[in-house]
Coordinates of C-alpha atoms and ligand atoms in Angstrom, one line a residue:
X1 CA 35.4 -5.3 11.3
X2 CA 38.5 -2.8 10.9
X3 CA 38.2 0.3 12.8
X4 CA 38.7 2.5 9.8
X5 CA 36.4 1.7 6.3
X6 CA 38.1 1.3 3.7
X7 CA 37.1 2.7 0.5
X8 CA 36.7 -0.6 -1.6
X9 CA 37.6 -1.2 -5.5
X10 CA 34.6 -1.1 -7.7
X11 CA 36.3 -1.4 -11.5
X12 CA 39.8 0.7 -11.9
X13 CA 39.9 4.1 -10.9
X14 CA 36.4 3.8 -9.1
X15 CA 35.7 3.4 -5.8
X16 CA 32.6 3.2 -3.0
X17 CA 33.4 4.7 0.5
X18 CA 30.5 4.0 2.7
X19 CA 29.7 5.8 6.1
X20 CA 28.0 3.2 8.6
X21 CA 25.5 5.2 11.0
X22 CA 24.5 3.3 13.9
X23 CA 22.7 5.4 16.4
X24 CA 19.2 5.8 18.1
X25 CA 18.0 8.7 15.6
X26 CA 15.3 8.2 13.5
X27 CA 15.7 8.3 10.0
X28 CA 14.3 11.2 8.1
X29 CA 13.1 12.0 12.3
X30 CA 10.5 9.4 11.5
X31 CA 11.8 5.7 10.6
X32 CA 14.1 3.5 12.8
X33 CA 17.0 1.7 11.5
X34 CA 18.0 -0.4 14.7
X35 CA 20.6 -1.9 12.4
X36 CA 22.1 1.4 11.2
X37 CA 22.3 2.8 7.9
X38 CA 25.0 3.5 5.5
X39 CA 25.7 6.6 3.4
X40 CA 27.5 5.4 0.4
X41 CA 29.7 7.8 -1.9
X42 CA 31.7 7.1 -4.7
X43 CA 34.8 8.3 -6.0
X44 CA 35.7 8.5 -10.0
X45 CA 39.4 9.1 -10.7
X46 CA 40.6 10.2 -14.4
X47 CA 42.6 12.7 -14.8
X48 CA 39.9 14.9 -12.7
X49 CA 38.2 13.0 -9.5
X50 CA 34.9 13.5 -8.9
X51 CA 32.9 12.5 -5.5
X52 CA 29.7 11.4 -6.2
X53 CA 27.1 12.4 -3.8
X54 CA 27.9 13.4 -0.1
X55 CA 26.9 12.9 3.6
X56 CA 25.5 14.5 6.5
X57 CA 27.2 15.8 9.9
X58 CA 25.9 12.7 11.2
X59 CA 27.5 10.3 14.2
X60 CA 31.2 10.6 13.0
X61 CA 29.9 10.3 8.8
X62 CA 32.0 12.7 7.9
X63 CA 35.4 11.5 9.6
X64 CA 34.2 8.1 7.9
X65 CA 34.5 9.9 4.7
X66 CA 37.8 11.4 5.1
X67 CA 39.2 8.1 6.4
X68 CA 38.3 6.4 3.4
X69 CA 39.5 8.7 1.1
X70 CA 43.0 8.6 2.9
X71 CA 42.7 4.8 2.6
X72 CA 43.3 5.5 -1.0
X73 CA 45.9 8.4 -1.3
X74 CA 43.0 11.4 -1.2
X75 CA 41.7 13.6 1.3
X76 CA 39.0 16.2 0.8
X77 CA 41.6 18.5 -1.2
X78 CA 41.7 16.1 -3.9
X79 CA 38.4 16.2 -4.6
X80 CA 37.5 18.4 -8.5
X81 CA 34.2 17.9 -9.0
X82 CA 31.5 17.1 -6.8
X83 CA 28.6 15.2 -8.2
X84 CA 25.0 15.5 -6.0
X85 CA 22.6 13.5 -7.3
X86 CA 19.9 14.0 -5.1
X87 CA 19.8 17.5 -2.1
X88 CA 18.1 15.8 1.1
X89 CA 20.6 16.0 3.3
X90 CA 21.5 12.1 4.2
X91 CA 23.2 13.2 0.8
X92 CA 24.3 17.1 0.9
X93 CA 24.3 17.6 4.6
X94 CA 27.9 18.9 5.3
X95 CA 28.3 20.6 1.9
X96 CA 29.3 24.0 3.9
X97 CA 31.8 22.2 6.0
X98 CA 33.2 20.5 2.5
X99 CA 33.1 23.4 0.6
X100 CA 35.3 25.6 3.2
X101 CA 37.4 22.1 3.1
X102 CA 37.8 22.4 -0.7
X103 CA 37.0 26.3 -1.5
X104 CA 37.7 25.4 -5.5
X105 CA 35.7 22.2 -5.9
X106 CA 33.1 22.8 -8.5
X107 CA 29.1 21.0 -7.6
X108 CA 27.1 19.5 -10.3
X109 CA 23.3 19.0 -9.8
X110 CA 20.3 19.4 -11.8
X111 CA 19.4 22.9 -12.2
X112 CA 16.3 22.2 -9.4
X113 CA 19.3 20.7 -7.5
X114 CA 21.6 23.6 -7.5
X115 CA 18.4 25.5 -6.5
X116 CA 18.0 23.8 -3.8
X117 CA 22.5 24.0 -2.9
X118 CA 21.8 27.7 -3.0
X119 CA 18.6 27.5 -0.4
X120 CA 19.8 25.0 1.8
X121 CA 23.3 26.4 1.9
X122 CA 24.0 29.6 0.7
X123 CA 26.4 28.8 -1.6
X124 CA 26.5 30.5 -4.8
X125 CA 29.7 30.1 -6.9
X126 CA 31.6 27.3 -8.1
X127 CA 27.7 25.6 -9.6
X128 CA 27.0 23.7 -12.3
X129 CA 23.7 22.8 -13.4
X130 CA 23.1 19.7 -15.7
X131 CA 20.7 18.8 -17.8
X132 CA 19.5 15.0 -19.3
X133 CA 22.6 13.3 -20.6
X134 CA 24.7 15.9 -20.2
X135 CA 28.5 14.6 -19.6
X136 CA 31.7 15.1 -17.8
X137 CA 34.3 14.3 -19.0
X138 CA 37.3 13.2 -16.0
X139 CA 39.9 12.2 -18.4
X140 CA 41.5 8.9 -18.9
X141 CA 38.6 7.4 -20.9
X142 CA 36.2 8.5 -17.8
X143 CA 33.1 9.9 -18.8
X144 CA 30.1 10.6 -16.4
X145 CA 26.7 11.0 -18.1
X146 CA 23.8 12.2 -15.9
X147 CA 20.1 11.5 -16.1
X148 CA 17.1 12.9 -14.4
X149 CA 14.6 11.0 -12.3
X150 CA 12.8 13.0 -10.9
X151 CA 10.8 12.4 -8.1
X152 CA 12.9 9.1 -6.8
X153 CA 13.1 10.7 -4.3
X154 CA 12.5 14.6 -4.4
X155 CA 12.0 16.4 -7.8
X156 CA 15.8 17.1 -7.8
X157 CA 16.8 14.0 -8.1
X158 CA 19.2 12.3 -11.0
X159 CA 21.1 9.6 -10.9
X160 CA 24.9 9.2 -12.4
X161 CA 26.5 6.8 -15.3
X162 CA 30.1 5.4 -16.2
X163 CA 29.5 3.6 -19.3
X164 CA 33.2 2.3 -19.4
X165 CA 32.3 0.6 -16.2
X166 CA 28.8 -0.1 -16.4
X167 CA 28.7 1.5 -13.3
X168 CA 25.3 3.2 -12.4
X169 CA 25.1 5.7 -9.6
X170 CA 21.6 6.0 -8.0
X171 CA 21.7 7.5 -5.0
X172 CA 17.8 6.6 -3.2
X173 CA 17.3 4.7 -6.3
X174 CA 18.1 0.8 -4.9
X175 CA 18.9 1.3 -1.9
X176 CA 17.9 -0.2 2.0
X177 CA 17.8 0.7 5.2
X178 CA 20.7 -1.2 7.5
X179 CA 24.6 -0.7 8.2
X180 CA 27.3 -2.5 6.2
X181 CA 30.0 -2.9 8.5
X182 CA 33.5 -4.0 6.1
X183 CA 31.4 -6.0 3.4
X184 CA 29.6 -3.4 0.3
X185 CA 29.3 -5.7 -2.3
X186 CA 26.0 -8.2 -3.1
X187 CA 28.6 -11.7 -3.6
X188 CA 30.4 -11.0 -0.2
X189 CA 26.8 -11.8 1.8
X190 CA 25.3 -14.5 3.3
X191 CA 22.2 -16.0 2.0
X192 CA 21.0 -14.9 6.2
X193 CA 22.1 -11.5 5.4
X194 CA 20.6 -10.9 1.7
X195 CA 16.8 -12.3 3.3
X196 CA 17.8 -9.6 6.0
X197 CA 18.7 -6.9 3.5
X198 CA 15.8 -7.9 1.5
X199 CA 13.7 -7.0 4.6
X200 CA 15.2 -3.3 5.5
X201 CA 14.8 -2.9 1.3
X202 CA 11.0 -3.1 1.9
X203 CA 11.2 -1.1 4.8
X204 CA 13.4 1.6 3.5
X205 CA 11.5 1.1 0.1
X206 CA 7.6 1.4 1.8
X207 CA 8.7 4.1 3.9
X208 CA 10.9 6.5 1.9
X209 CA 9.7 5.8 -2.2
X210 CA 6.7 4.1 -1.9
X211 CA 4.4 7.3 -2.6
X212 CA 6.9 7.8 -5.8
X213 CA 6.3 4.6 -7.3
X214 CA 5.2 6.1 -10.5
X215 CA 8.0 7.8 -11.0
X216 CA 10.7 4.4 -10.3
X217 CA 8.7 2.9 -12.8
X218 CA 9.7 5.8 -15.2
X219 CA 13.1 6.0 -14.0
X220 CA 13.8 2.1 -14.7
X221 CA 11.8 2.5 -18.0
X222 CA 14.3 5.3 -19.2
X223 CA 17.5 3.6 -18.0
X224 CA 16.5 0.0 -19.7
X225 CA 19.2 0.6 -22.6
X226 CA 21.9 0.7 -20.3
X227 CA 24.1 -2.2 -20.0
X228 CA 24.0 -1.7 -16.1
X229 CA 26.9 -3.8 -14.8
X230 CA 26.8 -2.6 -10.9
X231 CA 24.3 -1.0 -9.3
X232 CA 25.9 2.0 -6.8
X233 CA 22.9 3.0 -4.8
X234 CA 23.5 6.0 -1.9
X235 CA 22.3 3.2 0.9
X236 CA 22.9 -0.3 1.5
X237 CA 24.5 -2.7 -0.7
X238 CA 26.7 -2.0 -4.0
X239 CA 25.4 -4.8 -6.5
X240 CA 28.3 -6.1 -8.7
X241 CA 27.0 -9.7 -9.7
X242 CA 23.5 -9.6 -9.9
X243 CA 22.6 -6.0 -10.4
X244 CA 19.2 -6.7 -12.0
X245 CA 18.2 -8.4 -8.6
X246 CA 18.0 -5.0 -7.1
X247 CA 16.1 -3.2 -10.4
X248 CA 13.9 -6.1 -10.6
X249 CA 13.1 -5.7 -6.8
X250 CA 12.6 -2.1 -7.1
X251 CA 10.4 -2.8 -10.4
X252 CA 7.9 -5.4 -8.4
X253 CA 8.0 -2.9 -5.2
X254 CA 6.4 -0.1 -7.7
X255 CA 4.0 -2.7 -8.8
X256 CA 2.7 -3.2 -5.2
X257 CA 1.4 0.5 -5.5
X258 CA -0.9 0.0 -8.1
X259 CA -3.3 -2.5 -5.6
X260 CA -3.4 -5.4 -4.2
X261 CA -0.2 -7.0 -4.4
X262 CA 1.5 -10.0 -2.4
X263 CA -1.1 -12.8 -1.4
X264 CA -0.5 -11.5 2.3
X265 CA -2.5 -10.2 5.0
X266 CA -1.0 -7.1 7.4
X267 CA -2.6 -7.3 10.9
X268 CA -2.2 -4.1 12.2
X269 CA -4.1 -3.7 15.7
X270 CA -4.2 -1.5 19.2
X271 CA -6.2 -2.7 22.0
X272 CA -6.6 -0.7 25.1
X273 CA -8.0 -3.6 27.8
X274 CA -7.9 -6.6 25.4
X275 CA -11.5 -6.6 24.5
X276 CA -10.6 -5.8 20.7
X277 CA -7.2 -8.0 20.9
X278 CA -9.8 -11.0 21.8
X279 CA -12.0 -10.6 18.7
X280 CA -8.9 -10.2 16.7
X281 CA -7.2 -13.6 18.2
X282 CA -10.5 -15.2 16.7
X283 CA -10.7 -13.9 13.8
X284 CA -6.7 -15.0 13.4
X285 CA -8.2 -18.2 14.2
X286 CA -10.1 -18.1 10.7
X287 CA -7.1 -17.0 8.7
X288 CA -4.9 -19.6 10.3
X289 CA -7.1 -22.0 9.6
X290 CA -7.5 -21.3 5.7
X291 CA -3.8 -21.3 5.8
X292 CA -3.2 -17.9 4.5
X293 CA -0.2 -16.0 5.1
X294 CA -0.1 -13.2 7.9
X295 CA 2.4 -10.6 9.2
X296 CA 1.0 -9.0 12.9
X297 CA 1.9 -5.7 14.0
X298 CA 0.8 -4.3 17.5
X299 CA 0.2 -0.1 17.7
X300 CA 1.7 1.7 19.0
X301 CA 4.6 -0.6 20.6
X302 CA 5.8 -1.2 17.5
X303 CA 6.6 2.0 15.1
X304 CA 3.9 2.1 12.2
X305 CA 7.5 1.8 10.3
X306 CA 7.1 -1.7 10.2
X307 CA 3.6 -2.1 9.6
X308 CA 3.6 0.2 6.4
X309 CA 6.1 -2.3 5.0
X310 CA 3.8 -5.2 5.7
X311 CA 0.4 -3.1 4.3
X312 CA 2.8 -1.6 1.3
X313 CA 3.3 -5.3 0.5
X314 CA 0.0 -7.5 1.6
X315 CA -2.9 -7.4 -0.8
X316 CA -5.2 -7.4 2.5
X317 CA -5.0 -5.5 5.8
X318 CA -7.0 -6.1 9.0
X319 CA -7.3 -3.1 11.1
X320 CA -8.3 -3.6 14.8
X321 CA -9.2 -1.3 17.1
X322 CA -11.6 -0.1 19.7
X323 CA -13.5 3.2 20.0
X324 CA -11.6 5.7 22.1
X325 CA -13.6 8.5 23.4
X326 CA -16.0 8.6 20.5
X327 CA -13.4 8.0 17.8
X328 CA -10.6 6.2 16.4
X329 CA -7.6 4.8 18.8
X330 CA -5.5 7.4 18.2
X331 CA -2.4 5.5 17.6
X332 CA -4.7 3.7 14.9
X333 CA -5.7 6.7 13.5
X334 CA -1.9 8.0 12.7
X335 CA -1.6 4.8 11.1
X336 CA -4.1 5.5 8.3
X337 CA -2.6 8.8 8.3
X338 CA 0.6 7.4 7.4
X339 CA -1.4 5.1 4.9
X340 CA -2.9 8.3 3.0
X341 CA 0.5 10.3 3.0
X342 CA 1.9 6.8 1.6
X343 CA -0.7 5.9 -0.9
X344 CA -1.1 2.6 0.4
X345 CA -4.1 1.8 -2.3
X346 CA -6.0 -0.8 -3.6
X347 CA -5.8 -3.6 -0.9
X348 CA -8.9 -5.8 0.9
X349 CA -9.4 -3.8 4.1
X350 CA -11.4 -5.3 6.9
X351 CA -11.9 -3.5 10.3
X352 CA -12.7 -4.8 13.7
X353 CA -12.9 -3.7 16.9
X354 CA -14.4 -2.9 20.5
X355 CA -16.4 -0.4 21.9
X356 CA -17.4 0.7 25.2
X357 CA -20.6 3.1 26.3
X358 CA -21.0 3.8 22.6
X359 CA -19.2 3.3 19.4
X360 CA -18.0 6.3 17.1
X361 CA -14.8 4.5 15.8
X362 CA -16.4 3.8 12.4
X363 CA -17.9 7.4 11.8
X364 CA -14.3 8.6 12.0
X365 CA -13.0 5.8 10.6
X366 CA -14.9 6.0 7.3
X367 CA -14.2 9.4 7.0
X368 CA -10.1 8.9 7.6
X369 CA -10.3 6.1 4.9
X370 CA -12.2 7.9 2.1
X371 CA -9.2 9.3 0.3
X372 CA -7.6 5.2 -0.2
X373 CA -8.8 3.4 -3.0
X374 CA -9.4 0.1 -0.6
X375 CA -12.5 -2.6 -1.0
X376 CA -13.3 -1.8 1.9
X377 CA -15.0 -5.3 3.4
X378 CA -18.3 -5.2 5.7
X379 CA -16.6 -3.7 8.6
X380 CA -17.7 -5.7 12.6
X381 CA -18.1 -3.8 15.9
X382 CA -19.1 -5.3 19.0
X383 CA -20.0 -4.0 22.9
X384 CA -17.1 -4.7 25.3
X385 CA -15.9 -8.5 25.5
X386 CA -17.2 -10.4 22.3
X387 CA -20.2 -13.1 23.2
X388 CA -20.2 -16.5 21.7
X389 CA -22.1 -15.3 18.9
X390 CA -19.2 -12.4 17.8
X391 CA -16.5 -15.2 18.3
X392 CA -18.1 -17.3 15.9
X393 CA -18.9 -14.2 13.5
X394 CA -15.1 -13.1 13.7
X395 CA -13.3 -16.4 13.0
X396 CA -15.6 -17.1 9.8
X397 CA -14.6 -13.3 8.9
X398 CA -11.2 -14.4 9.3
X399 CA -12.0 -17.3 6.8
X400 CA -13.6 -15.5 3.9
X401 CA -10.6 -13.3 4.5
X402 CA -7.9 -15.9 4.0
X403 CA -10.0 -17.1 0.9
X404 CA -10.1 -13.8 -0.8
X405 CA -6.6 -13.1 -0.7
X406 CA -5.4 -16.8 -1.3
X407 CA -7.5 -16.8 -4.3
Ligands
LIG1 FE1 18.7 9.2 1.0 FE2 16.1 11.0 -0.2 O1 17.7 10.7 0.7

């Protein structure tokens, strides 16, 4: 990979400049991204350029940017009108630092948006507020037309359209979780790297839109008259060939939100002494021998990132854990928290788990779980190491499970 990025050719006078972040920060302070993420930005040169969206003061993001634009004859200076799509700062983070870079550049947002430029950063001149299908006009035969969706992701958010192009700028809207290094577009990947990006999609997708699901669905509904050529999304890869593969992803991912959706089960457990990991090991014994599919995620050695994605997408989830001081396993119980803040609905839910001197997992339990909209199936406890008898109950457990889902 060259040092510097390069900002790469989308269609004539258009171009995506991607920042790569690689670094042990959490996304949002919440999500990992071992693999890095990229900030994507576009530029649009008529006779006016405009920037489309921005990023944040993040590893060296900015001198990314800056390095890319010279790539292409243009530094900061250059730059007429900015365009911000959406306000969380992945997107509108060094806006001060830009703006005292570029005191005349004018900021177009929805009117929420420039609401939110004003709160976020002080700034209060030079704003432009935009309403549905409003356009710009660049020059040169380059038109931008903007259209809210809001809600994907905050109630700012629009996204951005060159019709000469077919170019559709979508900030949150498509995007995934992991760094690009020199490649941006969807032909220059491997089939290995597509099933990886497909992965961080459903990460980035359960984690960060999932509880707007409603709203993607509206957003794809009211940009279905487009002839979308290329799909420019604010993270992960710019699709040029196949941009339906991307919509059409998005479109089943909103789908999953409604209930029960892949025929997948999510294993999520915690076990403090291995008592509970035992009665879940037979119980995978029944689902393994139905032949259903299974992901497995262990709590809390592996961030509930991961296992969202797996319950956003299974039509089952087995919860295991034991009783911890009269309640819950506490890394099990921010898991459910995670799955009410996420509206993980409408899946088969089945819990197991180990107790000690006395249960008390279930009472909390039950009451943690009565916001989701889950069928919740006949629930099994047992005293300390399971007997012959719980073994036997747990793998057929396992089996009806497999069945439901498979069927
Ligand atoms: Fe990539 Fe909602 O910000």
């Amino acid at each position: 990979m060259d040092d510097i990025l390069k900002a790469q050719p989308i269609s004539e006078g258009i171009y995506c400049i991607h920042a790569d972040i690689q670094t042990d920060d959490l996304f949002e302070g919440i999500w990992p991204i071992p693999d890095g993420v990229s900030l994507n930005t576009y530029i649009v040169k008529g006779e006016k350029i405009a920037l489309i969206d921005l990023v944040r003061e993040w590893t060296d993001a900015p001198k990314q940017l800056e390095d890319a634009l010279n790539s292409i004859g243009l530094d900061f200076s250059s730059i007429d009108y900015l365009i911000l799509n959406h306000l969380e700062p992945d997107h509108s983070g060094w806006l001060r630092q830009f703006r005292e870079k570029n005191p005349h550049v004018v900021i177009f947002s929805t009117a929420k948006g420039i609401a939110l430029v004003k709160s976020f950063f002080k700034i209060d001149t030079g704003l432009q507020a935009v309403k549905d299908e409003d356009t710009l006009d660049l020059g040169k035969g380059k038109v931008l037309r903007f259209y809210e969706t809001p809600n994907v992701h905050w109630p700012e958010t629009m996204v951005t359209w060159e019709p000469v192009s077919g170019c559709l700028f979508s900030c949150d809207a498509f995007g995934s979780f992991g760094a690009l290094g020199d490649k941006v577009f969807d032909d220059e990947f491997t089939g290995e790297e597509h099933v990886y990006f497909e992965k961080e999609c459903l990460r980035y997708y359960a984690n960060i839109v999932s509880s707007f699901s409603s709203f993607v669905e509206k957003a794809i509904q009211k940009l279905a008259g487009l002839d979308i050529k290329c799909v420019a999304p604010s993270h992960g890869i710019v699709w040029r060939k196949n941009p339906y593969t991307i919509i059409e992803r998005y479109q089943k991912y909103a789908s999953y939100a409604k209930g029960p959706a892949e025929k997948e089960i999510a294993v999520i457990w915690g076990s403090m002494y291995g008592n509970t990991k035992a009665g879940l090991d037979a119980l995978i014994r029944g689902i393994e021998a139905e032949g259903a599919l299974y992901s497995i995620h262990q709590i809390p050695d592996e961030n509930v990132s991961y296992a969202l994605a797996s319950a956003y997408k299974s039509s089952a989830i087995v919860l295991a854990m034991p009783t911890y001081e009269y309640a819950m396993f506490p890394p099990m119980a921010y898991v459910l928290d995670i799955f009410r803040r996420k509206h993980i609905y409408g899946k088969n839910v089945l819990r197991i788990g180990s107790w000690g001197w006395v249960g008390g997992a279930r009472k909390e339990y039950e009451t943690a779980i009565a916001a989701l909209k889950w069928n919740n199936l006949e629930m099994f406890e047992w005293a300390g190491y399971p007997s012959a008898d719980d073994f036997a109950t747990l793998e057929e457990k396992g089996r009806k499970l497999a069945k439901l889902v498979k069927s």
